[in-house]
Amino acid sequence: GESVGLHLPTLSVQEGDNSIINCAYSNSASDYFIWYKQESGKGPQFIIDIRSNMDKRQGQRVTVLLNKTVKHLSLQIAATQPGDSAVYFCAEMEYGNKLVFGAGTILRVKS
Amino acid sequence: KAGVTQTPRYLIKTRGQQVTLSCSPISGHRSVSWYQQTPGQGLQFLFEYFSETQRNKGNFPGRFSGRQFSNSRSEMNVSTLELGDSALYLCASSLGQADSPLHFGNGTRLTVT
């Protein structure tokens, strides 16, 4: 399709607060989802994943929630730090090991 | 364990030329995928290789091609470069199973003038 440019939503949070980043996915048949963090000049960095037979998964300071009914994912970051500032992408895995990425959300942490 | 390594980091080419990008996966990973990232289209899947065979391909013209070697290293080639091919090209490796996370390199920034 025609490229119209991606306007990424921005979430600004105070250092120490919790952050919640939301994502809607498109394929109800997808059964594996990943969150990535991308800092300027770097590739996407794996944060956490979740399979469709789970509703919630926790990592270090991060939690991913999956709502299959409404095809929604969220990433919660506890006690957000300045080093968490980045663009966050959700991705769903489709057939053939292909990841389909969301547009991304910019997280800005204010000190 | 060393991460995914992509070379070169930056490339400047002229329209009509061709370019080859290289990717070394994480040791033990047999799947290598390539993605194009642009401000306009975001992250787009190009193709995936597993054990030297292309398993999946995205919606890119035939000017974009790739291959994988027996040591799992991969290259992608873009022929007859167009201005619109300017992008960050990312390589990712994984174990290749349906629920194996992909781990990305830092990409090759290609500028076509």
PDB file of C-alpha atoms in Angstrom:
ATOM      1  CA  GLY A   1       0.000   0.000   0.000  1.00  0.00           C
ATOM      2  CA  GLU A   2       0.916   3.645  -0.183  1.00  0.00           C
ATOM      3  CA  SER A   3       3.300   4.769   2.511  1.00  0.00           C
ATOM      4  CA  VAL A   4       1.864   7.596   4.521  1.00  0.00           C
ATOM      5  CA  GLY A   5       4.465   7.575   7.286  1.00  0.00           C
ATOM      6  CA  LEU A   6       4.160   6.063  10.690  1.00  0.00           C
ATOM      7  CA  HIS A   7       3.215   8.414  13.517  1.00  0.00           C
ATOM      8  CA  LEU A   8       4.199   6.503  16.578  1.00  0.00           C
ATOM      9  CA  PRO A   9       2.240   7.050  19.767  1.00  0.00           C
ATOM     10  CA  THR A  10       4.318   8.350  22.645  1.00  0.00           C
ATOM     11  CA  LEU A  11       4.039   7.426  26.290  1.00  0.00           C
ATOM     12  CA  SER A  12       5.727   9.800  28.737  1.00  0.00           C
ATOM     13  CA  VAL A  13       6.190   8.589  32.293  1.00  0.00           C
ATOM     14  CA  GLN A  14       7.978   9.812  35.371  1.00  0.00           C
ATOM     15  CA  GLU A  15      10.987   7.832  36.532  1.00  0.00           C
ATOM     16  CA  GLY A  16       9.873   5.290  39.100  1.00  0.00           C
ATOM     17  CA  ASP A  17       6.305   5.054  37.820  1.00  0.00           C
ATOM     18  CA  ASN A  18       4.897   1.977  36.091  1.00  0.00           C
ATOM     19  CA  SER A  19       4.441   1.993  32.307  1.00  0.00           C
ATOM     20  CA  ILE A  20       1.816   0.180  30.287  1.00  0.00           C
ATOM     21  CA  ILE A  21       2.250  -0.169  26.535  1.00  0.00           C
ATOM     22  CA  ASN A  22      -0.633  -1.578  24.524  1.00  0.00           C
ATOM     23  CA  CYS A  23      -0.780  -3.407  21.232  1.00  0.00           C
ATOM     24  CA  ALA A  24      -3.544  -4.826  19.058  1.00  0.00           C
ATOM     25  CA  TYR A  25      -2.720  -7.766  16.843  1.00  0.00           C
ATOM     26  CA  SER A  26      -4.530  -8.830  13.725  1.00  0.00           C
ATOM     27  CA  ASN A  27      -4.406 -12.595  13.267  1.00  0.00           C
ATOM     28  CA  SER A  28      -6.601 -14.599  15.588  1.00  0.00           C
ATOM     29  CA  ALA A  29      -4.660 -17.728  14.559  1.00  0.00           C
ATOM     30  CA  SER A  30      -1.364 -16.368  15.918  1.00  0.00           C
ATOM     31  CA  ASP A  31      -0.203 -18.318  18.935  1.00  0.00           C
ATOM     32  CA  TYR A  32       3.137 -16.777  19.803  1.00  0.00           C
ATOM     33  CA  PHE A  33       3.889 -13.154  20.625  1.00  0.00           C
ATOM     34  CA  ILE A  34       7.040 -11.207  21.421  1.00  0.00           C
ATOM     35  CA  TRP A  35       7.823  -7.758  22.778  1.00  0.00           C
ATOM     36  CA  TYR A  36      10.934  -5.968  21.573  1.00  0.00           C
ATOM     37  CA  LYS A  37      12.737  -2.810  22.662  1.00  0.00           C
ATOM     38  CA  GLN A  38      14.643  -0.777  20.097  1.00  0.00           C
ATOM     39  CA  GLU A  39      17.086   1.933  21.084  1.00  0.00           C
ATOM     40  CA  SER A  40      18.457   4.468  18.646  1.00  0.00           C
ATOM     41  CA  GLY A  41      21.064   2.956  16.340  1.00  0.00           C
ATOM     42  CA  LYS A  42      20.386  -0.612  17.455  1.00  0.00           C
ATOM     43  CA  GLY A  43      18.302  -3.541  16.369  1.00  0.00           C
ATOM     44  CA  PRO A  44      15.211  -4.742  18.251  1.00  0.00           C
ATOM     45  CA  GLN A  45      16.129  -6.382  21.541  1.00  0.00           C
ATOM     46  CA  PHE A  46      14.049  -9.309  22.849  1.00  0.00           C
ATOM     47  CA  ILE A  47      12.233  -8.463  26.092  1.00  0.00           C
ATOM     48  CA  ILE A  48       9.672 -11.177  26.755  1.00  0.00           C
ATOM     49  CA  ASP A  49       7.450 -13.622  24.899  1.00  0.00           C
ATOM     50  CA  ILE A  50       4.140 -15.356  25.539  1.00  0.00           C
ATOM     51  CA  ARG A  51       2.309 -18.286  24.004  1.00  0.00           C
ATOM     52  CA  SER A  52      -1.403 -18.224  23.329  1.00  0.00           C
ATOM     53  CA  ASN A  53      -2.123 -20.839  26.001  1.00  0.00           C
ATOM     54  CA  MET A  54      -1.104 -18.255  28.616  1.00  0.00           C
ATOM     55  CA  ASP A  55      -2.759 -15.032  29.771  1.00  0.00           C
ATOM     56  CA  LYS A  56       0.170 -13.578  31.633  1.00  0.00           C
ATOM     57  CA  ARG A  57       3.907 -13.972  31.869  1.00  0.00           C
ATOM     58  CA  GLN A  58       6.350 -12.185  34.116  1.00  0.00           C
ATOM     59  CA  GLY A  59       9.993 -11.364  33.697  1.00  0.00           C
ATOM     60  CA  GLN A  60      12.358  -9.075  35.508  1.00  0.00           C
ATOM     61  CA  ARG A  61      10.398  -5.810  35.975  1.00  0.00           C
ATOM     62  CA  VAL A  62       8.223  -6.667  32.962  1.00  0.00           C
ATOM     63  CA  THR A  63       4.873  -8.406  32.590  1.00  0.00           C
ATOM     64  CA  VAL A  64       3.075  -9.273  29.380  1.00  0.00           C
ATOM     65  CA  LEU A  65      -0.697  -9.742  29.333  1.00  0.00           C
ATOM     66  CA  LEU A  66      -2.542 -11.440  26.479  1.00  0.00           C
ATOM     67  CA  ASN A  67      -6.264 -11.093  25.832  1.00  0.00           C
ATOM     68  CA  LYS A  68      -7.133 -13.388  22.936  1.00  0.00           C
ATOM     69  CA  THR A  69     -10.799 -12.427  22.977  1.00  0.00           C
ATOM     70  CA  VAL A  70     -10.064  -8.892  21.835  1.00  0.00           C
ATOM     71  CA  LYS A  71      -6.654  -9.647  20.268  1.00  0.00           C
ATOM     72  CA  HIS A  72      -4.793  -7.368  22.630  1.00  0.00           C
ATOM     73  CA  LEU A  73      -1.352  -7.463  24.212  1.00  0.00           C
ATOM     74  CA  SER A  74       0.106  -5.222  26.849  1.00  0.00           C
ATOM     75  CA  LEU A  75       3.576  -4.771  28.280  1.00  0.00           C
ATOM     76  CA  GLN A  76       3.892  -3.517  31.813  1.00  0.00           C
ATOM     77  CA  ILE A  77       7.205  -2.134  33.035  1.00  0.00           C
ATOM     78  CA  ALA A  78       7.563  -1.677  36.758  1.00  0.00           C
ATOM     79  CA  ALA A  79       9.556   1.182  38.288  1.00  0.00           C
ATOM     80  CA  THR A  80      10.425   2.675  34.906  1.00  0.00           C
ATOM     81  CA  GLN A  81      14.009   3.895  34.580  1.00  0.00           C
ATOM     82  CA  PRO A  82      15.660   6.346  32.141  1.00  0.00           C
ATOM     83  CA  GLY A  83      17.334   3.364  30.448  1.00  0.00           C
ATOM     84  CA  ASP A  84      13.881   2.098  29.492  1.00  0.00           C
ATOM     85  CA  SER A  85      13.437   5.002  27.060  1.00  0.00           C
ATOM     86  CA  ALA A  86      13.146   3.437  23.601  1.00  0.00           C
ATOM     87  CA  VAL A  87      10.641   2.350  20.970  1.00  0.00           C
ATOM     88  CA  TYR A  88       8.683  -0.765  21.943  1.00  0.00           C
ATOM     89  CA  PHE A  89       7.240  -3.172  19.390  1.00  0.00           C
ATOM     90  CA  CYS A  90       4.880  -6.069  19.776  1.00  0.00           C
ATOM     91  CA  ALA A  91       5.130  -8.839  17.199  1.00  0.00           C
ATOM     92  CA  GLU A  92       2.981 -11.848  16.371  1.00  0.00           C
ATOM     93  CA  MET A  93       4.454 -14.929  14.767  1.00  0.00           C
ATOM     94  CA  GLU A  94       2.730 -16.187  11.662  1.00  0.00           C
ATOM     95  CA  TYR A  95       3.316 -19.188   9.484  1.00  0.00           C
ATOM     96  CA  GLY A  96       6.893 -19.896   8.485  1.00  0.00           C
ATOM     97  CA  ASN A  97       8.616 -18.170  11.396  1.00  0.00           C
ATOM     98  CA  LYS A  98       7.474 -14.777  10.077  1.00  0.00           C
ATOM     99  CA  LEU A  99       7.050 -11.964  12.579  1.00  0.00           C
ATOM    100  CA  VAL A 100       4.440  -9.287  11.927  1.00  0.00           C
ATOM    101  CA  PHE A 101       5.292  -6.163  13.876  1.00  0.00           C
ATOM    102  CA  GLY A 102       3.084  -3.456  15.284  1.00  0.00           C
ATOM    103  CA  ALA A 103       3.879   0.159  14.495  1.00  0.00           C
ATOM    104  CA  GLY A 104       5.641   0.725  17.800  1.00  0.00           C
ATOM    105  CA  THR A 105       5.286   2.993  20.807  1.00  0.00           C
ATOM    106  CA  ILE A 106       7.855   5.546  21.951  1.00  0.00           C
ATOM    107  CA  LEU A 107       8.461   5.439  25.697  1.00  0.00           C
ATOM    108  CA  ARG A 108       9.983   8.584  27.209  1.00  0.00           C
ATOM    109  CA  VAL A 109      11.062   8.520  30.831  1.00  0.00           C
ATOM    110  CA  LYS A 110      11.293  11.861  32.610  1.00  0.00           C
ATOM    111  CA  SER A 111      13.819  12.167  35.432  1.00  0.00           C
TER     112      SER A 111
ATOM    113  CA  LYS B   1      27.366 -16.166  23.604  1.00  0.00           C
ATOM    114  CA  ALA B   2      27.982 -13.718  20.786  1.00  0.00           C
ATOM    115  CA  GLY B   3      24.893 -12.069  19.325  1.00  0.00           C
ATOM    116  CA  VAL B   4      23.844 -11.689  15.723  1.00  0.00           C
ATOM    117  CA  THR B   5      26.509  -9.880  13.723  1.00  0.00           C
ATOM    118  CA  GLN B   6      25.749  -7.883  10.611  1.00  0.00           C
ATOM    119  CA  THR B   7      28.261  -6.345   8.240  1.00  0.00           C
ATOM    120  CA  PRO B   8      28.754  -3.729   7.082  1.00  0.00           C
ATOM    121  CA  ARG B   9      27.041  -1.294   9.447  1.00  0.00           C
ATOM    122  CA  TYR B  10      26.674   1.417   6.853  1.00  0.00           C
ATOM    123  CA  LEU B  11      26.559   1.428   3.064  1.00  0.00           C
ATOM    124  CA  ILE B  12      26.077   4.152   0.500  1.00  0.00           C
ATOM    125  CA  LYS B  13      25.223   3.054  -3.015  1.00  0.00           C
ATOM    126  CA  THR B  14      24.016   4.652  -6.227  1.00  0.00           C
ATOM    127  CA  ARG B  15      20.773   3.863  -8.017  1.00  0.00           C
ATOM    128  CA  GLY B  16      21.163   0.890 -10.319  1.00  0.00           C
ATOM    129  CA  GLN B  17      23.974  -0.711  -8.349  1.00  0.00           C
ATOM    130  CA  GLN B  18      23.668  -3.910  -6.378  1.00  0.00           C
ATOM    131  CA  VAL B  19      24.566  -4.647  -2.788  1.00  0.00           C
ATOM    132  CA  THR B  20      25.270  -7.676  -0.617  1.00  0.00           C
ATOM    133  CA  LEU B  21      24.697  -7.682   3.129  1.00  0.00           C
ATOM    134  CA  SER B  22      26.043 -10.309   5.480  1.00  0.00           C
ATOM    135  CA  CYS B  23      24.727 -11.868   8.684  1.00  0.00           C
ATOM    136  CA  SER B  24      26.289 -14.267  11.182  1.00  0.00           C
ATOM    137  CA  PRO B  25      23.693 -15.852  13.468  1.00  0.00           C
ATOM    138  CA  ILE B  26      23.982 -16.821  17.097  1.00  0.00           C
ATOM    139  CA  SER B  27      25.884 -20.076  17.438  1.00  0.00           C
ATOM    140  CA  GLY B  28      23.504 -23.026  17.212  1.00  0.00           C
ATOM    141  CA  HIS B  29      20.744 -21.082  15.471  1.00  0.00           C
ATOM    142  CA  ARG B  30      19.744 -22.581  12.151  1.00  0.00           C
ATOM    143  CA  SER B  31      17.117 -20.042  11.127  1.00  0.00           C
ATOM    144  CA  VAL B  32      18.002 -16.634   9.722  1.00  0.00           C
ATOM    145  CA  SER B  33      15.410 -14.038   8.775  1.00  0.00           C
ATOM    146  CA  TRP B  34      15.756 -10.651   7.128  1.00  0.00           C
ATOM    147  CA  TYR B  35      13.623  -7.571   7.746  1.00  0.00           C
ATOM    148  CA  GLN B  36      13.522  -4.098   6.253  1.00  0.00           C
ATOM    149  CA  GLN B  37      12.838  -1.162   8.553  1.00  0.00           C
ATOM    150  CA  THR B  38      11.765   2.242   7.222  1.00  0.00           C
ATOM    151  CA  PRO B  39      10.025   5.195   8.882  1.00  0.00           C
ATOM    152  CA  GLY B  40       7.118   4.834   6.485  1.00  0.00           C
ATOM    153  CA  GLN B  41       6.455   1.107   6.541  1.00  0.00           C
ATOM    154  CA  GLY B  42       7.973   0.010   9.841  1.00  0.00           C
ATOM    155  CA  LEU B  43       9.436  -3.482  10.079  1.00  0.00           C
ATOM    156  CA  GLN B  44       8.662  -5.655   7.058  1.00  0.00           C
ATOM    157  CA  PHE B  45       9.550  -9.332   6.606  1.00  0.00           C
ATOM    158  CA  LEU B  46      11.756 -10.131   3.619  1.00  0.00           C
ATOM    159  CA  PHE B  47      12.519 -13.862   3.882  1.00  0.00           C
ATOM    160  CA  GLU B  48      13.555 -16.678   6.189  1.00  0.00           C
ATOM    161  CA  TYR B  49      16.105 -19.424   5.686  1.00  0.00           C
ATOM    162  CA  PHE B  50      16.474 -22.662   7.611  1.00  0.00           C
ATOM    163  CA  SER B  51      19.204 -25.187   6.889  1.00  0.00           C
ATOM    164  CA  GLU B  52      20.077 -23.464   3.607  1.00  0.00           C
ATOM    165  CA  THR B  53      16.466 -23.542   2.331  1.00  0.00           C
ATOM    166  CA  GLN B  54      14.166 -20.565   1.967  1.00  0.00           C
ATOM    167  CA  ARG B  55      11.076 -21.415   4.014  1.00  0.00           C
ATOM    168  CA  ASN B  56       9.137 -18.211   3.696  1.00  0.00           C
ATOM    169  CA  LYS B  57       9.175 -15.026   1.654  1.00  0.00           C
ATOM    170  CA  GLY B  58       7.564 -11.641   2.116  1.00  0.00           C
ATOM    171  CA  ASN B  59       6.035  -9.315  -0.455  1.00  0.00           C
ATOM    172  CA  PHE B  60       9.159  -7.818  -1.945  1.00  0.00           C
ATOM    173  CA  PRO B  61      10.181  -7.749  -5.614  1.00  0.00           C
ATOM    174  CA  GLY B  62      12.563 -10.326  -7.039  1.00  0.00           C
ATOM    175  CA  ARG B  63      15.409  -7.794  -6.832  1.00  0.00           C
ATOM    176  CA  PHE B  64      15.654  -8.864  -3.190  1.00  0.00           C
ATOM    177  CA  SER B  65      17.218 -12.267  -2.762  1.00  0.00           C
ATOM    178  CA  GLY B  66      19.081 -14.184  -0.144  1.00  0.00           C
ATOM    179  CA  ARG B  67      20.918 -17.352   0.635  1.00  0.00           C
ATOM    180  CA  GLN B  68      22.145 -19.322   3.595  1.00  0.00           C
ATOM    181  CA  PHE B  69      25.360 -21.272   3.857  1.00  0.00           C
ATOM    182  CA  SER B  70      26.038 -24.593   5.548  1.00  0.00           C
ATOM    183  CA  ASN B  71      27.405 -22.794   8.630  1.00  0.00           C
ATOM    184  CA  SER B  72      24.043 -20.907   8.893  1.00  0.00           C
ATOM    185  CA  ARG B  73      25.589 -17.603   7.889  1.00  0.00           C
ATOM    186  CA  SER B  74      23.376 -15.695   5.478  1.00  0.00           C
ATOM    187  CA  GLU B  75      23.640 -13.020   2.839  1.00  0.00           C
ATOM    188  CA  MET B  76      20.999 -10.909   1.178  1.00  0.00           C
ATOM    189  CA  ASN B  77      21.394  -9.202  -2.141  1.00  0.00           C
ATOM    190  CA  VAL B  78      19.523  -6.284  -3.636  1.00  0.00           C
ATOM    191  CA  SER B  79      20.021  -5.698  -7.330  1.00  0.00           C
ATOM    192  CA  THR B  80      19.229  -2.624  -9.417  1.00  0.00           C
ATOM    193  CA  LEU B  81      18.949  -0.413  -6.362  1.00  0.00           C
ATOM    194  CA  GLU B  82      16.197   2.191  -6.161  1.00  0.00           C
ATOM    195  CA  LEU B  83      15.989   5.258  -3.932  1.00  0.00           C
ATOM    196  CA  GLY B  84      13.162   3.569  -2.027  1.00  0.00           C
ATOM    197  CA  ASP B  85      15.465   0.752  -0.974  1.00  0.00           C
ATOM    198  CA  SER B  86      17.136   3.096   1.510  1.00  0.00           C
ATOM    199  CA  ALA B  87      16.427   1.490   4.856  1.00  0.00           C
ATOM    200  CA  LEU B  88      17.801  -0.326   7.862  1.00  0.00           C
ATOM    201  CA  TYR B  89      18.153  -4.009   6.997  1.00  0.00           C
ATOM    202  CA  LEU B  90      17.927  -6.279  10.000  1.00  0.00           C
ATOM    203  CA  CYS B  91      18.913  -9.883  10.326  1.00  0.00           C
ATOM    204  CA  ALA B  92      17.497 -12.123  13.036  1.00  0.00           C
ATOM    205  CA  SER B  93      18.369 -15.648  14.063  1.00  0.00           C
ATOM    206  CA  SER B  94      16.474 -18.288  16.006  1.00  0.00           C
ATOM    207  CA  LEU B  95      16.308 -22.020  16.611  1.00  0.00           C
ATOM    208  CA  GLY B  96      13.650 -22.044  13.914  1.00  0.00           C
ATOM    209  CA  GLN B  97      10.818 -23.612  15.887  1.00  0.00           C
ATOM    210  CA  ALA B  98       7.340 -22.123  15.969  1.00  0.00           C
ATOM    211  CA  ASP B  99       7.783 -20.625  19.437  1.00  0.00           C
ATOM    212  CA  SER B 100      11.440 -19.675  19.329  1.00  0.00           C
ATOM    213  CA  PRO B 101      12.188 -15.992  19.779  1.00  0.00           C
ATOM    214  CA  LEU B 102      14.056 -14.162  17.057  1.00  0.00           C
ATOM    215  CA  HIS B 103      17.177 -12.283  18.110  1.00  0.00           C
ATOM    216  CA  PHE B 104      18.187  -9.336  15.981  1.00  0.00           C
ATOM    217  CA  GLY B 105      21.471  -7.816  14.968  1.00  0.00           C
ATOM    218  CA  ASN B 106      22.034  -4.061  14.875  1.00  0.00           C
ATOM    219  CA  GLY B 107      21.392  -3.886  11.159  1.00  0.00           C
ATOM    220  CA  THR B 108      22.992  -2.468   8.045  1.00  0.00           C
ATOM    221  CA  ARG B 109      21.986   1.102   7.206  1.00  0.00           C
ATOM    222  CA  LEU B 110      21.721   1.307   3.401  1.00  0.00           C
ATOM    223  CA  THR B 111      21.483   4.688   1.712  1.00  0.00           C
ATOM    224  CA  VAL B 112      20.780   4.820  -2.019  1.00  0.00           C
ATOM    225  CA  THR B 113      21.573   8.096  -3.768  1.00  0.00           C
TER     226      THR B 113
END
